[in-house]
CSV table of C-alpha atoms and ligand atoms in Angstrom, one decimal:
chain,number,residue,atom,x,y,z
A,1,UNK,CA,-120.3,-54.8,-119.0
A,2,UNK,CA,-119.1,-57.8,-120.9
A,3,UNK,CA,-116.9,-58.7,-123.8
A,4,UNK,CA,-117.9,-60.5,-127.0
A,5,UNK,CA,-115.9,-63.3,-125.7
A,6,UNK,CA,-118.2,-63.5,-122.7
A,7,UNK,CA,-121.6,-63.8,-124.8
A,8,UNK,CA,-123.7,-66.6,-123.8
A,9,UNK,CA,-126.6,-67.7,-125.8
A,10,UNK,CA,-129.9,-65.3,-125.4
A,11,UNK,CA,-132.3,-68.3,-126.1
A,12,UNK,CA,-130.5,-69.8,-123.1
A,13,UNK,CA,-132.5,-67.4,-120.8
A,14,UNK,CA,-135.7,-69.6,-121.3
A,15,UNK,CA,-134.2,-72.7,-120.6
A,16,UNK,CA,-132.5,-71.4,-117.3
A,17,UNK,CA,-136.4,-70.1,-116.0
A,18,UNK,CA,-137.6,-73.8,-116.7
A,19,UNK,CA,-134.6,-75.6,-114.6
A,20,UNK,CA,-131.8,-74.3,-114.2
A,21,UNK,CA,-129.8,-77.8,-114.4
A,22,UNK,CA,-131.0,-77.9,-118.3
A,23,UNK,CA,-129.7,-74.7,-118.8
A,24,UNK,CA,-126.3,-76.0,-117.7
A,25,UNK,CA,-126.4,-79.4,-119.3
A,26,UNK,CA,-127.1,-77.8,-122.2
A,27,UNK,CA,-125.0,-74.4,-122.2
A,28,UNK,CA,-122.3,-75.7,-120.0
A,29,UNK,CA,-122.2,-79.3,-120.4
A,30,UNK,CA,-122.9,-79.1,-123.9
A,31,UNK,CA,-125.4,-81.9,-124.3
A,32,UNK,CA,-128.4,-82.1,-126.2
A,33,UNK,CA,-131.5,-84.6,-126.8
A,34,UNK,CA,-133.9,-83.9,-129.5
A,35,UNK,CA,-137.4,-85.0,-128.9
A,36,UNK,CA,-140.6,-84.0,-130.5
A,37,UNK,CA,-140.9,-80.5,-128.2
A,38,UNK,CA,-137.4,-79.2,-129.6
A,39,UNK,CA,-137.7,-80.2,-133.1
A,40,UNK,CA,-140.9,-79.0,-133.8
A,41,UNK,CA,-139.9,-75.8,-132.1
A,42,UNK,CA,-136.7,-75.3,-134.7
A,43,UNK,CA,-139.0,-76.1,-137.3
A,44,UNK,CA,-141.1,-73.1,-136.3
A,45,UNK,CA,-138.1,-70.8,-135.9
A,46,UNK,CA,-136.5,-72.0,-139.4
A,47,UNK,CA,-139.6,-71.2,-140.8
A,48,UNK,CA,-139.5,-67.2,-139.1
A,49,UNK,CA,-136.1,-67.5,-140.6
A,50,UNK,CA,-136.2,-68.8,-143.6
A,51,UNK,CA,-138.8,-66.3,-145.0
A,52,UNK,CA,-137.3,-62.8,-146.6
A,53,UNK,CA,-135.5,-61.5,-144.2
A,54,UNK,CA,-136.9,-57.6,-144.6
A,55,UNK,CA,-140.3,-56.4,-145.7
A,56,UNK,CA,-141.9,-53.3,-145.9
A,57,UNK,CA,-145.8,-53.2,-145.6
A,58,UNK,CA,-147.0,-49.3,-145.5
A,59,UNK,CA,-146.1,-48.3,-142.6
A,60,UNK,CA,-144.8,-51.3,-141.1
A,61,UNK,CA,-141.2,-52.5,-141.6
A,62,UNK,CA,-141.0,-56.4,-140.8
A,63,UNK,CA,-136.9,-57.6,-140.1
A,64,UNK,CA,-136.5,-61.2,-139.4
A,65,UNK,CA,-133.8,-63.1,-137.7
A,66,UNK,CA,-132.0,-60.0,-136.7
A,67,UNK,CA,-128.6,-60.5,-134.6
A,68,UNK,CA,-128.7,-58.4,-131.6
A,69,UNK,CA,-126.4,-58.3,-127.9
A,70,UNK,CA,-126.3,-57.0,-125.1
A,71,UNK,CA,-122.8,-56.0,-123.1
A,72,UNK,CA,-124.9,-54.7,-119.8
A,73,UNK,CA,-126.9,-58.4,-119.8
A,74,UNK,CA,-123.8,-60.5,-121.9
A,75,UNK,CA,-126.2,-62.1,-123.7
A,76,UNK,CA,-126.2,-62.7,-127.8
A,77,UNK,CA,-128.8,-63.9,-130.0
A,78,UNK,CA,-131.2,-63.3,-133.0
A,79,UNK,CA,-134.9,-62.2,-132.9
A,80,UNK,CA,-137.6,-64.1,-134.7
A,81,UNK,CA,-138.6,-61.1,-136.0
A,82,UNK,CA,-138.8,-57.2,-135.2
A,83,UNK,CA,-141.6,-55.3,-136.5
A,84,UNK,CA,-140.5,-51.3,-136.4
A,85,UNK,CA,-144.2,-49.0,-136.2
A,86,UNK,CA,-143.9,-45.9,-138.1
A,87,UNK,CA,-144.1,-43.6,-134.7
A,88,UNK,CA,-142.3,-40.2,-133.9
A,89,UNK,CA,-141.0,-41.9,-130.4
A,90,UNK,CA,-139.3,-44.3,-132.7
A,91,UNK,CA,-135.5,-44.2,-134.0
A,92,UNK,CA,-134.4,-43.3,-136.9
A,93,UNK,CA,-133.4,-45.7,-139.9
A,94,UNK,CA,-130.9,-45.6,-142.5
A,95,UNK,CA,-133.0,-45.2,-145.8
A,96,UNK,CA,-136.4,-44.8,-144.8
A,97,UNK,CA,-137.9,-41.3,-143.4
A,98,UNK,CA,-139.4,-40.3,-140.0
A,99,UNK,CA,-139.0,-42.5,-136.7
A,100,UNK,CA,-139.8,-46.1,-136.7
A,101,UNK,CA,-140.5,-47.9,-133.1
A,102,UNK,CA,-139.4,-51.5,-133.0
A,103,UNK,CA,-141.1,-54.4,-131.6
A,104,UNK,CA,-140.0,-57.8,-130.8
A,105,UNK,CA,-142.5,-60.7,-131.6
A,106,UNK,CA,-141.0,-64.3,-130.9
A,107,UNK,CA,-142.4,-67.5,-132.7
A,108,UNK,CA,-143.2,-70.6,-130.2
A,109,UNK,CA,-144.6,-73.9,-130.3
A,110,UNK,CA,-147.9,-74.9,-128.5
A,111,UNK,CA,-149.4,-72.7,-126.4
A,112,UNK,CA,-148.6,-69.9,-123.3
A,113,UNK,CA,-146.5,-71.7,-120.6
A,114,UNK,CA,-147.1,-71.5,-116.4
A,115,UNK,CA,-144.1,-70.2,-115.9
A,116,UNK,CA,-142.4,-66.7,-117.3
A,117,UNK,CA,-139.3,-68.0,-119.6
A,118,UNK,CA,-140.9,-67.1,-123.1
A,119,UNK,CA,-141.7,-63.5,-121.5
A,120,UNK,CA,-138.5,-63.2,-120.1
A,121,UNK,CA,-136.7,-64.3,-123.3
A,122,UNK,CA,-138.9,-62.1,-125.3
A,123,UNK,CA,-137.9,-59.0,-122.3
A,124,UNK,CA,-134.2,-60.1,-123.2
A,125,UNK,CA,-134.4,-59.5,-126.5
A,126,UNK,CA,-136.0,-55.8,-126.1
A,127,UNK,CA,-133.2,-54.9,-123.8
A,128,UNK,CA,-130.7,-55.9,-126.6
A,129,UNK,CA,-132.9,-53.5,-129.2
A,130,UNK,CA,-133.0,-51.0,-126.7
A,131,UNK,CA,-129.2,-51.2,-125.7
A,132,UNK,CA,-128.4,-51.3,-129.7
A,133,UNK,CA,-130.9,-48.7,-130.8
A,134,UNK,CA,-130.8,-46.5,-128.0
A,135,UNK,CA,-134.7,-46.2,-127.4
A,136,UNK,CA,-137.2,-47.7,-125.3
A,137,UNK,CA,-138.8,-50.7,-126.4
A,138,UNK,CA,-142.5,-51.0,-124.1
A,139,UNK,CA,-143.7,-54.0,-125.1
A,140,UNK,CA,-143.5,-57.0,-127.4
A,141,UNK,CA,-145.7,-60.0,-128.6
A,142,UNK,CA,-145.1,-64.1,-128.9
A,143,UNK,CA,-146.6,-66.1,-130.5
A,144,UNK,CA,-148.1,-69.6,-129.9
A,145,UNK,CA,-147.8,-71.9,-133.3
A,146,UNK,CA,-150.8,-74.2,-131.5
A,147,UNK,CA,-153.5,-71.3,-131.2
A,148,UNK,CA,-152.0,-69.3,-133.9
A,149,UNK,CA,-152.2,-66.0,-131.8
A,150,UNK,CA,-150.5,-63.2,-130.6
A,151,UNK,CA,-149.8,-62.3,-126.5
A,152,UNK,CA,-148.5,-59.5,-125.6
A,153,UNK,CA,-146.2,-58.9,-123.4
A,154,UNK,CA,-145.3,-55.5,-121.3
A,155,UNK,CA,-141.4,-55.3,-120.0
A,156,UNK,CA,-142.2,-54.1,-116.8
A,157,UNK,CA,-139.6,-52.7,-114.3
A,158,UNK,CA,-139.7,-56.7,-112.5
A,159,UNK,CA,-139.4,-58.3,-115.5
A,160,UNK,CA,-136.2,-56.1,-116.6
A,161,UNK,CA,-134.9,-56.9,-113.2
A,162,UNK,CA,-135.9,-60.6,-113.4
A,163,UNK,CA,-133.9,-60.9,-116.8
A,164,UNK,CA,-131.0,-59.0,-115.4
A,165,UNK,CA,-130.8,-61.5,-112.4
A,166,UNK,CA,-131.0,-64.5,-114.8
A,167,UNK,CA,-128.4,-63.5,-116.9
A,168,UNK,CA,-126.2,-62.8,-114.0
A,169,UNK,CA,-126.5,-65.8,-112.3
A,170,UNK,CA,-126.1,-68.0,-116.0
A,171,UNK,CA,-122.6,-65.8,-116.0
A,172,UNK,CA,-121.6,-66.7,-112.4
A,173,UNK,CA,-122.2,-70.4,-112.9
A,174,UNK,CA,-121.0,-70.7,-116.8
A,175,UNK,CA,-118.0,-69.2,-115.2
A,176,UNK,CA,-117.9,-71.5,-112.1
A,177,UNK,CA,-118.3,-74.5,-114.6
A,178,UNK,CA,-121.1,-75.4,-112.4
A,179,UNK,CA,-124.5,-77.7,-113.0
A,180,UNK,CA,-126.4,-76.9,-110.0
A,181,UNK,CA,-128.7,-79.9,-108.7
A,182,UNK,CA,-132.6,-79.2,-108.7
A,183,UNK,CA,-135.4,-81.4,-107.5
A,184,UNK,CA,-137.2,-83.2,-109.6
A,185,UNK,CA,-140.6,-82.2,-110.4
A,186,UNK,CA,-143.9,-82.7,-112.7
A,187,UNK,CA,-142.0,-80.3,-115.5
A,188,UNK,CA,-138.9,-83.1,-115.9
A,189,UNK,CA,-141.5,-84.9,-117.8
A,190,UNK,CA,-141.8,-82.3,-120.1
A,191,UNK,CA,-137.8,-82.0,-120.6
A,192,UNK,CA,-135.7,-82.6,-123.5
A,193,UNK,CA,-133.2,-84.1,-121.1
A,194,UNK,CA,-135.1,-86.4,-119.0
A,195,UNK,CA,-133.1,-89.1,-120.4
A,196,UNK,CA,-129.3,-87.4,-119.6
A,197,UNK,CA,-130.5,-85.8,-116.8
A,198,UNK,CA,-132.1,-88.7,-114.4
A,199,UNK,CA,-134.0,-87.2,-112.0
A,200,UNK,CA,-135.1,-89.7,-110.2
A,201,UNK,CA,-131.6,-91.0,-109.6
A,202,UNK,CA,-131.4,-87.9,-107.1
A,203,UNK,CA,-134.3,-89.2,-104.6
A,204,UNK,CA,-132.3,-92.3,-104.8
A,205,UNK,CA,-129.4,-93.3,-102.3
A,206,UNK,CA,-126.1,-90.9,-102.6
A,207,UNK,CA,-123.1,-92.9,-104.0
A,208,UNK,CA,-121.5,-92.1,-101.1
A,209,UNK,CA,-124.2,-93.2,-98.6
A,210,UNK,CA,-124.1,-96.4,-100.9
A,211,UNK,CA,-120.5,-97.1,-100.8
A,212,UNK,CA,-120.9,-96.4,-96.9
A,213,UNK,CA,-123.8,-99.1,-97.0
A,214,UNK,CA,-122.1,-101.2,-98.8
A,215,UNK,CA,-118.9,-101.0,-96.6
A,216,UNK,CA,-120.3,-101.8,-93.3
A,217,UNK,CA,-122.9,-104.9,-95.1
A,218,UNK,CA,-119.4,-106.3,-96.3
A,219,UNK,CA,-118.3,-105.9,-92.1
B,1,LIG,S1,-135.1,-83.7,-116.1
B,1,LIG,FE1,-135.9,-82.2,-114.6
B,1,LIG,S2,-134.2,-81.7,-113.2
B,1,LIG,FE2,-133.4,-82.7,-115.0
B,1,LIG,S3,-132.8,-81.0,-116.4
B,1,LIG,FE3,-134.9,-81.7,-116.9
B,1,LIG,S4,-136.3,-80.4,-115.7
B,1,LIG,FE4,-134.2,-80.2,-114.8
């Protein structure tokens, strides 16, 4: 269980599954380079934002940008938007009748990724709804500005477990102060902090094996 004081950033969680050096460059390290992929994705989420924050369509009850935590995960953050589905599984809410089961659906840019982090963002937040509301939240949906559709996503028992690892480890190292090193790969091209970062730098000579180098040329 953690404190409020101990929240780190929910979003965070899908920056950690790409690498987990941006993660800590940007959650630990604090730095931050905008390029087309991140400001066209706050664009998208301003927009989710922006709009009324609470709608009511039959039997449908649409909340947008809704704060939610987690103390079990330590994690903090809003959701895009929760759709609650008139449904006698559901919870109760102040003001309307009957149960109403939410569902977390998360606005991104482009199209479904190779690897996992939007699912396990999306996973995050239902554990924070579940944790707050005290039900089970099954499944949830993002989706992809480029195709303009919906995916859904099931929280299956690997993906909780996956989310619960992440969000362990992000503690461990926020707490250590620590940017781990990663290799460089194909998906650095693709990174907001290519330019910070310097990938290639880390295929290249140590500064130590250059010093060393350096020492015995100057012998
Ligand atoms: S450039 Fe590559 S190694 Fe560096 S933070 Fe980005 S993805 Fe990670």
């Amino acid at each position: 269980m953690y404190g409020e004081e101990d929240y780190l950033m929910l979003s965070g969680i899908q920056h950690f599954a790409f690498c987990r050096k941006q993660w800590a460059m940007i959650h630990i390290e604090q730095q931050w380079a905008e390029n087309y992929r991140t400001t066209a994705g706050e664009l998208m989420h301003k927009k989710a934002h922006d709009a009324a924050s609470f709608e009511k369509r039959g039997d449908l009850l649409i909340i947008r940008g809704m704060r939610i935590s987690s103390r079990n995960l330590g994690l903090s953050g809003q959701c895009d938007v929760v759709e609650f589905h008139h449904d006698e599984n559901g919870v109760s809410l102040f003001g309307y009748d009957g149960k109403w089961k939410p569902i977390p659906v998360e606005y991104k840019r482009g199209t479904p990724k190779e690897n996992n982090a939007d699912e396990l963002q999306l996973c995050a937040q239902a554990m924070c709804l579940e944790e707050m509301l005290q039900v089970y939240v099954q499944d949830g949906y993002l989706y992809y500005g480029e195709n303009r559709r919906r995916s859904h996503v099931d929280f299956t028992d690997s993906l909780r477990e996956e989310v619960r690892n992440a969000a362990k480890e992000m503690h461990e190292l926020f707490q250590r102060g620590y940017t781990p090193n990663v290799k460089p790969t194909k998906k650095c091209k693709a990174c907001s902090l290519e330019n910070l970062c310097l990938p290639k730098l880390q295929k290249t000579v140590k500064v130590r094996d250059y010093i060393e180098k350096g020492i015995k040329a100057d012998d």
